[in-house]
């Protein structure tokens, strides 16, 4: 393995000058005899490096000295009175990235290769303790088959690395949620097929359930899958009867956001309750009404659906998919309990789940 060069501390050998001072000249100064075209070239290079926030470095393998400009010192969080050395450079790297850095150096200084050096690693600032992703690129120069120095640049790529990490996270989330969604759709299709009396009935019921699921997902998509407003979820799942909100459908509860899994499962339950109410319950006549309430009490979230004034109701003779959704599926998915009653005044459904399914909560609310 290639070992580090001498750690002998050398004085700061080179610093890119401020292009606004000394006539805009920068780099190695040659005094009055310096050709004008060279001065202009140095000035352009300095301005371009400053604009791109790119640091410049040189490593002399023979003497062991480092040449770092101000940007390099900033990237490493180097105190003003500290001289850069190989040990300082290497010790500032995130331990997980040291091997990758060593490998890139070994490759670049191999005389059988082209001398190109390129590596990304995390640097923990010596003075500020801030961790930054740095892209270092350079070229090694050889003499008599041995690398004698390397010159290159470095720049902060932390924002890009954070975006890449976020994209990877989103891709994993999409894959996970897609699998869950397909499992839910498969269960919906299977259970709907069991209870549907005909192919036409299956198409109608299954399509409505898919639309309810899609509606919940639309709300989540609008919030970048962070969560869904409980009130917006209720309004969406009431569907064709949303115009009755404020007259025959009464909503009351504080503003709060549900986490995605809670929104998806609660949305399905609300859809089944609304469908049942339209066929057999409070929305099946002209006089019935529904009260939907939700609250956060200590460590529990509770929501209730109470129908009043509809036709007489009774427990179903057989347990269909809708019944399973509002009783078993939602409780298993959200680790809660359900109280379902068929009172003389109408159906009453209450769900009680842990508050860990609540993303945010507001101080105000309806009611």
CSV table of C-alpha atoms in Angstrom, one decimal:
chain,number,residue,atom,x,y,z
A,1,UNK,CA,0.0,0.0,0.0
A,2,UNK,CA,1.2,3.5,-0.7
A,3,UNK,CA,2.3,5.3,2.4
A,4,UNK,CA,2.0,8.9,3.1
A,5,UNK,CA,4.9,11.2,2.4
A,6,UNK,CA,6.9,13.1,5.0
A,7,UNK,CA,4.7,15.0,7.4
A,8,UNK,CA,7.3,17.8,7.7
A,9,UNK,CA,5.5,21.1,8.1
A,10,UNK,CA,6.3,23.5,5.4
A,11,UNK,CA,5.4,27.2,5.2
A,12,UNK,CA,2.4,28.2,3.1
A,13,UNK,CA,3.9,28.2,-0.3
A,14,UNK,CA,1.2,29.6,-2.5
A,15,UNK,CA,-2.0,31.4,-2.1
A,16,UNK,CA,-4.4,32.6,-4.8
A,17,UNK,CA,-4.5,36.4,-4.4
A,18,UNK,CA,-7.6,38.4,-4.1
A,19,UNK,CA,-8.4,39.4,-7.8
A,20,UNK,CA,-9.6,42.8,-6.6
A,21,UNK,CA,-6.3,43.7,-5.1
A,22,UNK,CA,-2.8,44.2,-6.6
A,23,UNK,CA,-4.2,45.1,-10.0
A,24,UNK,CA,-6.2,41.9,-10.2
A,25,UNK,CA,-3.1,39.8,-10.5
A,26,UNK,CA,-3.1,36.3,-8.8
A,27,UNK,CA,-1.1,33.2,-8.5
A,28,UNK,CA,2.7,33.2,-8.9
A,29,UNK,CA,3.8,36.7,-9.4
A,30,UNK,CA,6.7,37.6,-11.7
A,31,UNK,CA,6.8,41.3,-11.1
A,32,UNK,CA,6.9,44.0,-13.8
A,33,UNK,CA,8.5,41.5,-16.3
A,34,UNK,CA,5.5,39.2,-16.1
A,35,UNK,CA,4.0,39.0,-19.6
A,36,UNK,CA,0.6,40.8,-19.9
A,37,UNK,CA,-1.0,37.7,-21.5
A,38,UNK,CA,0.1,35.5,-18.6
A,39,UNK,CA,-1.3,38.0,-16.1
A,40,UNK,CA,-4.6,38.0,-17.9
A,41,UNK,CA,-4.7,34.2,-18.0
A,42,UNK,CA,-4.0,34.0,-14.3
A,43,UNK,CA,-6.6,36.6,-13.6
A,44,UNK,CA,-9.2,34.7,-15.6
A,45,UNK,CA,-8.3,31.4,-13.9
A,46,UNK,CA,-8.5,33.0,-10.5
A,47,UNK,CA,-11.9,34.5,-11.2
A,48,UNK,CA,-13.3,31.3,-12.7
A,49,UNK,CA,-12.1,29.3,-9.6
A,50,UNK,CA,-13.6,31.8,-7.3
A,51,UNK,CA,-16.9,31.8,-9.2
A,52,UNK,CA,-17.1,28.0,-9.1
A,53,UNK,CA,-16.0,27.9,-5.4
A,54,UNK,CA,-13.2,25.6,-6.4
A,55,UNK,CA,-10.1,25.1,-4.3
A,56,UNK,CA,-6.7,24.5,-5.7
A,57,UNK,CA,-4.0,22.2,-4.2
A,58,UNK,CA,-0.6,20.8,-4.9
A,59,UNK,CA,1.2,18.0,-3.2
A,60,UNK,CA,5.0,17.6,-3.6
A,61,UNK,CA,5.8,14.0,-2.9
A,62,UNK,CA,9.5,14.7,-2.7
A,63,UNK,CA,9.4,17.3,0.0
A,64,UNK,CA,6.1,16.3,1.5
A,65,UNK,CA,4.8,19.9,1.3
A,66,UNK,CA,1.2,20.9,0.5
A,67,UNK,CA,0.1,24.0,-1.2
A,68,UNK,CA,-3.5,24.9,-0.4
A,69,UNK,CA,-5.4,28.0,-1.4
A,70,UNK,CA,-8.0,29.7,0.8
A,71,UNK,CA,-10.9,27.7,-0.5
A,72,UNK,CA,-9.1,24.4,0.4
A,73,UNK,CA,-8.5,25.7,3.9
A,74,UNK,CA,-12.2,26.5,4.2
A,75,UNK,CA,-13.2,23.0,3.0
A,76,UNK,CA,-11.1,21.4,5.6
A,77,UNK,CA,-12.0,24.0,8.3
A,78,UNK,CA,-8.3,24.8,8.7
A,79,UNK,CA,-7.3,27.3,11.4
A,80,UNK,CA,-5.4,30.3,10.0
A,81,UNK,CA,-2.1,29.3,11.7
A,82,UNK,CA,-2.2,25.6,10.8
A,83,UNK,CA,0.0,24.3,8.0
A,84,UNK,CA,-1.6,21.6,5.9
A,85,UNK,CA,0.1,18.2,6.0
A,86,UNK,CA,-0.7,14.7,4.8
A,87,UNK,CA,-1.6,13.5,8.3
A,88,UNK,CA,-4.0,16.5,8.7
A,89,UNK,CA,-5.6,15.9,5.4
A,90,UNK,CA,-6.1,12.2,6.1
A,91,UNK,CA,-7.3,12.5,9.7
A,92,UNK,CA,-10.0,15.0,8.7
A,93,UNK,CA,-11.6,12.4,6.4
A,94,UNK,CA,-14.6,10.5,7.6
A,95,UNK,CA,-13.2,7.1,8.7
A,96,UNK,CA,-15.6,5.3,6.3
A,97,UNK,CA,-14.0,7.1,3.3
A,98,UNK,CA,-10.3,6.7,4.2
A,99,UNK,CA,-9.9,3.4,2.2
A,100,UNK,CA,-11.6,5.0,-0.9
A,101,UNK,CA,-9.2,8.0,-0.7
A,102,UNK,CA,-6.2,5.7,-0.3
A,103,UNK,CA,-7.3,3.6,-3.3
A,104,UNK,CA,-7.7,6.7,-5.5
A,105,UNK,CA,-4.2,7.9,-4.5
A,106,UNK,CA,-2.7,4.6,-5.2
A,107,UNK,CA,-4.2,4.4,-8.6
A,108,UNK,CA,-3.2,8.0,-9.5
A,109,UNK,CA,0.5,7.5,-8.5
A,110,UNK,CA,0.8,4.2,-10.3
A,111,UNK,CA,3.2,4.8,-13.2
A,112,UNK,CA,1.4,2.1,-15.2
A,113,UNK,CA,-1.8,4.3,-15.2
A,114,UNK,CA,-2.6,7.7,-16.6
A,115,UNK,CA,-2.1,9.6,-13.4
A,116,UNK,CA,-5.7,10.8,-13.1
A,117,UNK,CA,-7.0,11.3,-9.6
A,118,UNK,CA,-10.7,11.6,-8.8
A,119,UNK,CA,-12.5,10.7,-5.6
A,120,UNK,CA,-15.4,11.8,-3.4
A,121,UNK,CA,-15.1,11.7,0.4
A,122,UNK,CA,-16.5,13.4,3.5
A,123,UNK,CA,-14.3,15.9,5.3
A,124,UNK,CA,-14.9,16.8,8.9
A,125,UNK,CA,-13.8,20.4,9.3
A,126,UNK,CA,-11.0,20.7,11.8
A,127,UNK,CA,-12.1,24.1,13.2
A,128,UNK,CA,-15.8,24.1,12.6
A,129,UNK,CA,-16.6,20.3,12.9
A,130,UNK,CA,-18.9,20.5,9.9
A,131,UNK,CA,-18.9,17.5,7.6
A,132,UNK,CA,-18.8,18.3,3.9
A,133,UNK,CA,-18.8,16.1,0.8
A,134,UNK,CA,-15.8,17.0,-1.3
A,135,UNK,CA,-15.0,16.1,-4.9
A,136,UNK,CA,-11.2,16.1,-5.5
A,137,UNK,CA,-9.7,15.8,-9.0
A,138,UNK,CA,-6.2,16.1,-10.1
A,139,UNK,CA,-3.3,14.7,-12.1
A,140,UNK,CA,0.0,13.1,-10.9
A,141,UNK,CA,3.3,13.9,-12.6
A,142,UNK,CA,6.1,11.4,-12.9
A,143,UNK,CA,9.9,11.5,-13.2
A,144,UNK,CA,12.0,8.4,-13.8
A,145,UNK,CA,8.9,6.2,-13.4
A,146,UNK,CA,8.0,7.7,-10.0
A,147,UNK,CA,5.3,10.2,-9.0
A,148,UNK,CA,6.9,13.4,-7.8
A,149,UNK,CA,3.9,15.7,-7.4
A,150,UNK,CA,0.2,16.0,-7.9
A,151,UNK,CA,-1.9,19.1,-8.7
A,152,UNK,CA,-5.7,19.3,-8.6
A,153,UNK,CA,-8.9,21.0,-7.5
A,154,UNK,CA,-11.5,20.3,-4.8
A,155,UNK,CA,-15.1,21.6,-4.4
A,156,UNK,CA,-18.0,21.1,-2.0
A,157,UNK,CA,-20.6,18.7,-3.5
A,158,UNK,CA,-22.6,18.3,-0.2
A,159,UNK,CA,-25.9,19.6,-1.7
A,160,UNK,CA,-25.6,17.2,-4.7
A,161,UNK,CA,-24.9,14.2,-2.4
A,162,UNK,CA,-27.8,15.2,-0.2
A,163,UNK,CA,-30.1,15.3,-3.3
A,164,UNK,CA,-28.8,11.9,-4.4
A,165,UNK,CA,-29.5,10.5,-1.0
A,166,UNK,CA,-33.0,11.9,-1.0
A,167,UNK,CA,-33.7,10.4,-4.5
A,168,UNK,CA,-32.5,7.0,-3.2
A,169,UNK,CA,-34.7,7.3,-0.2
A,170,UNK,CA,-37.7,8.2,-2.4
A,171,UNK,CA,-37.0,5.2,-4.7
A,172,UNK,CA,-37.0,2.9,-1.7
A,173,UNK,CA,-40.2,4.4,-0.4
A,174,UNK,CA,-41.9,4.1,-3.8
A,175,UNK,CA,-40.9,0.4,-4.1
A,176,UNK,CA,-42.1,-0.2,-0.5
A,177,UNK,CA,-45.4,1.6,-1.0
A,178,UNK,CA,-46.0,0.1,-4.4
A,179,UNK,CA,-45.7,-3.4,-2.9
A,180,UNK,CA,-48.1,-2.5,-0.2
A,181,UNK,CA,-50.5,-0.9,-2.6
A,182,UNK,CA,-50.5,-3.9,-4.9
A,183,UNK,CA,-51.2,-6.1,-1.9
A,184,UNK,CA,-54.2,-3.9,-0.9
A,185,UNK,CA,-55.6,-3.9,-4.4
A,186,UNK,CA,-55.2,-7.7,-4.7
A,187,UNK,CA,-57.1,-8.1,-1.4
A,188,UNK,CA,-59.8,-5.7,-2.6
A,189,UNK,CA,-60.2,-7.6,-5.9
A,190,UNK,CA,-60.3,-11.0,-4.2
A,191,UNK,CA,-62.8,-10.0,-1.5
A,192,UNK,CA,-65.0,-8.0,-4.0
A,193,UNK,CA,-65.2,-11.0,-6.3
A,194,UNK,CA,-66.4,-13.2,-3.4
A,195,UNK,CA,-69.3,-10.9,-2.5
A,196,UNK,CA,-70.3,-9.5,-6.0
A,197,UNK,CA,-73.4,-11.1,-7.5
A,198,UNK,CA,-72.3,-10.6,-11.1
A,199,UNK,CA,-69.4,-9.3,-13.2
A,200,UNK,CA,-71.2,-6.0,-13.5
A,201,UNK,CA,-71.5,-5.7,-9.8
A,202,UNK,CA,-67.9,-6.6,-9.4
A,203,UNK,CA,-66.9,-3.9,-11.9
A,204,UNK,CA,-69.0,-1.2,-10.2
A,205,UNK,CA,-67.9,-2.0,-6.6
A,206,UNK,CA,-64.2,-2.6,-7.4
A,207,UNK,CA,-64.0,0.6,-9.4
A,208,UNK,CA,-65.5,2.6,-6.6
A,209,UNK,CA,-63.0,1.2,-4.1
A,210,UNK,CA,-60.1,1.8,-6.5
A,211,UNK,CA,-61.3,5.4,-6.8
A,212,UNK,CA,-61.4,5.8,-3.0
A,213,UNK,CA,-57.9,4.5,-2.7
A,214,UNK,CA,-56.7,6.8,-5.5
A,215,UNK,CA,-58.3,9.8,-3.8
A,216,UNK,CA,-56.4,9.1,-0.6
A,217,UNK,CA,-53.2,8.8,-2.7
A,218,UNK,CA,-53.9,12.1,-4.5
A,219,UNK,CA,-54.1,13.9,-1.1
A,220,UNK,CA,-50.8,12.3,-0.1
A,221,UNK,CA,-49.2,13.2,-3.4
A,222,UNK,CA,-50.2,16.8,-2.9
A,223,UNK,CA,-48.3,16.8,0.3
A,224,UNK,CA,-45.2,14.9,-1.2
A,225,UNK,CA,-46.3,11.8,0.8
A,226,UNK,CA,-45.6,13.5,4.1
A,227,UNK,CA,-49.2,13.1,5.3
A,228,UNK,CA,-52.9,14.0,4.7
A,229,UNK,CA,-55.2,16.4,6.3
A,230,UNK,CA,-57.9,14.5,8.3
A,231,UNK,CA,-60.6,16.9,7.2
A,232,UNK,CA,-59.6,16.8,3.5
A,233,UNK,CA,-59.6,13.0,3.7
A,234,UNK,CA,-63.1,12.9,5.1
A,235,UNK,CA,-64.4,15.3,2.5
A,236,UNK,CA,-62.8,13.3,-0.3
A,237,UNK,CA,-64.1,10.0,0.9
A,238,UNK,CA,-67.7,11.3,1.3
A,239,UNK,CA,-67.5,11.6,-2.4
A,240,UNK,CA,-70.7,12.4,-4.2
A,241,UNK,CA,-72.3,13.7,-0.9
A,242,UNK,CA,-69.7,16.4,-0.2
A,243,UNK,CA,-72.4,19.1,-0.9
A,244,UNK,CA,-74.2,17.8,2.1
A,245,UNK,CA,-71.4,18.8,4.5
A,246,UNK,CA,-72.7,21.6,6.7
A,247,UNK,CA,-76.3,20.4,6.4
A,248,UNK,CA,-76.8,16.6,6.7
A,249,UNK,CA,-73.1,15.8,7.2
A,250,UNK,CA,-71.5,17.5,10.2
A,251,UNK,CA,-67.7,17.5,10.7
A,252,UNK,CA,-66.0,18.5,13.9
A,253,UNK,CA,-62.4,18.1,15.1
A,254,UNK,CA,-59.0,19.9,15.3
A,255,UNK,CA,-56.7,20.4,12.3
A,256,UNK,CA,-54.2,17.6,12.0
A,257,UNK,CA,-52.2,15.5,9.5
A,258,UNK,CA,-52.3,11.8,9.4
A,259,UNK,CA,-49.3,9.7,8.4
A,260,UNK,CA,-49.5,8.0,4.9
A,261,UNK,CA,-50.4,4.5,6.2
A,262,UNK,CA,-53.1,5.9,8.5
A,263,UNK,CA,-54.5,8.1,5.7
A,264,UNK,CA,-54.7,5.1,3.3
A,265,UNK,CA,-56.4,2.8,5.7
A,266,UNK,CA,-58.7,5.3,7.2
A,267,UNK,CA,-59.6,6.5,3.7
A,268,UNK,CA,-60.8,3.0,2.8
A,269,UNK,CA,-62.8,2.7,5.9
A,270,UNK,CA,-64.5,6.1,5.4
A,271,UNK,CA,-65.3,5.1,1.8
A,272,UNK,CA,-67.0,1.9,3.0
A,273,UNK,CA,-68.9,3.8,5.6
A,274,UNK,CA,-70.1,6.4,3.1
A,275,UNK,CA,-71.1,3.7,0.6
A,276,UNK,CA,-73.1,1.8,3.2
A,277,UNK,CA,-74.8,5.0,4.4
A,278,UNK,CA,-75.9,5.8,0.8
A,279,UNK,CA,-77.3,2.3,0.3
A,280,UNK,CA,-78.8,1.4,3.7
A,281,UNK,CA,-78.1,4.2,6.2
A,282,UNK,CA,-78.5,7.8,6.9
A,283,UNK,CA,-78.0,8.9,3.3
A,284,UNK,CA,-80.6,6.4,1.9
A,285,UNK,CA,-83.5,8.8,2.8
A,286,UNK,CA,-84.2,12.5,2.8
A,287,UNK,CA,-84.0,13.0,6.6
A,288,UNK,CA,-80.9,11.1,7.9
A,289,UNK,CA,-77.7,12.8,8.8
A,290,UNK,CA,-74.2,11.9,9.8
A,291,UNK,CA,-71.9,13.3,12.5
A,292,UNK,CA,-68.2,12.8,12.0
A,293,UNK,CA,-66.0,13.7,15.0
A,294,UNK,CA,-62.3,13.3,15.7
A,295,UNK,CA,-60.1,14.3,18.6
A,296,UNK,CA,-56.6,13.7,20.0
A,297,UNK,CA,-56.8,12.7,23.7
A,298,UNK,CA,-53.4,12.3,25.4
A,299,UNK,CA,-51.7,9.5,23.4
A,300,UNK,CA,-54.8,8.4,21.4
A,301,UNK,CA,-56.4,9.5,18.2
A,302,UNK,CA,-60.2,8.9,18.0
A,303,UNK,CA,-62.6,9.3,15.2
A,304,UNK,CA,-66.3,8.5,15.2
A,305,UNK,CA,-69.0,8.1,12.5
A,306,UNK,CA,-72.6,8.3,13.8
A,307,UNK,CA,-75.7,8.1,11.7
A,308,UNK,CA,-79.0,9.6,12.9
A,309,UNK,CA,-82.5,9.5,11.4
A,310,UNK,CA,-81.9,7.0,8.6
A,311,UNK,CA,-83.8,3.7,8.0
A,312,UNK,CA,-83.6,1.1,10.7
A,313,UNK,CA,-80.2,-0.8,10.5
A,314,UNK,CA,-79.2,-4.3,11.6
A,315,UNK,CA,-75.9,-6.3,11.5
A,316,UNK,CA,-75.2,-7.8,8.1
A,317,UNK,CA,-76.1,-11.5,7.6
A,318,UNK,CA,-72.6,-12.1,6.1
A,319,UNK,CA,-69.3,-10.3,6.5
A,320,UNK,CA,-68.3,-8.7,3.2
A,321,UNK,CA,-65.1,-6.8,2.3
A,322,UNK,CA,-66.5,-3.5,3.5
A,323,UNK,CA,-67.3,-4.9,6.9
A,324,UNK,CA,-63.8,-6.3,7.2
A,325,UNK,CA,-62.3,-3.0,6.2
A,326,UNK,CA,-64.1,-1.0,8.9
A,327,UNK,CA,-63.5,-3.6,11.6
A,328,UNK,CA,-60.5,-5.9,11.1
A,329,UNK,CA,-58.3,-4.4,8.4
A,330,UNK,CA,-58.1,-0.9,9.8
A,331,UNK,CA,-57.4,-2.1,13.3
A,332,UNK,CA,-54.7,-4.5,12.3
A,333,UNK,CA,-53.0,-1.9,10.1
A,334,UNK,CA,-53.1,0.9,12.7
A,335,UNK,CA,-52.9,-1.1,15.9
A,336,UNK,CA,-56.2,0.2,17.1
A,337,UNK,CA,-59.6,-0.8,18.3
A,338,UNK,CA,-63.0,-0.5,16.6
A,339,UNK,CA,-66.5,-0.2,18.2
A,340,UNK,CA,-69.2,-0.9,15.6
A,341,UNK,CA,-72.8,-0.8,16.7
A,342,UNK,CA,-76.2,-0.9,15.0
A,343,UNK,CA,-78.2,1.3,17.2
A,344,UNK,CA,-82.0,2.0,16.7
A,345,UNK,CA,-81.0,5.6,15.7
A,346,UNK,CA,-78.4,4.4,13.2
A,347,UNK,CA,-75.0,2.9,12.7
A,348,UNK,CA,-72.2,4.1,15.1
A,349,UNK,CA,-68.5,3.4,14.3
A,350,UNK,CA,-65.6,4.5,16.5
A,351,UNK,CA,-61.9,4.0,15.8
A,352,UNK,CA,-59.2,4.4,18.5
A,353,UNK,CA,-55.5,4.3,17.4
A,354,UNK,CA,-52.2,5.4,18.9
A,355,UNK,CA,-51.1,9.0,18.3
A,356,UNK,CA,-47.9,7.8,16.5
A,357,UNK,CA,-50.1,7.8,13.4
A,358,UNK,CA,-50.5,11.6,13.7
A,359,UNK,CA,-47.9,13.6,11.8
A,360,UNK,CA,-48.9,17.2,13.0
A,361,UNK,CA,-51.6,18.7,14.9
A,362,UNK,CA,-53.1,22.2,14.9
A,363,UNK,CA,-54.5,24.3,17.7
A,364,UNK,CA,-57.8,25.2,15.9
A,365,UNK,CA,-60.4,23.1,14.3
A,366,UNK,CA,-64.1,22.7,13.2
A,367,UNK,CA,-67.0,22.3,15.5
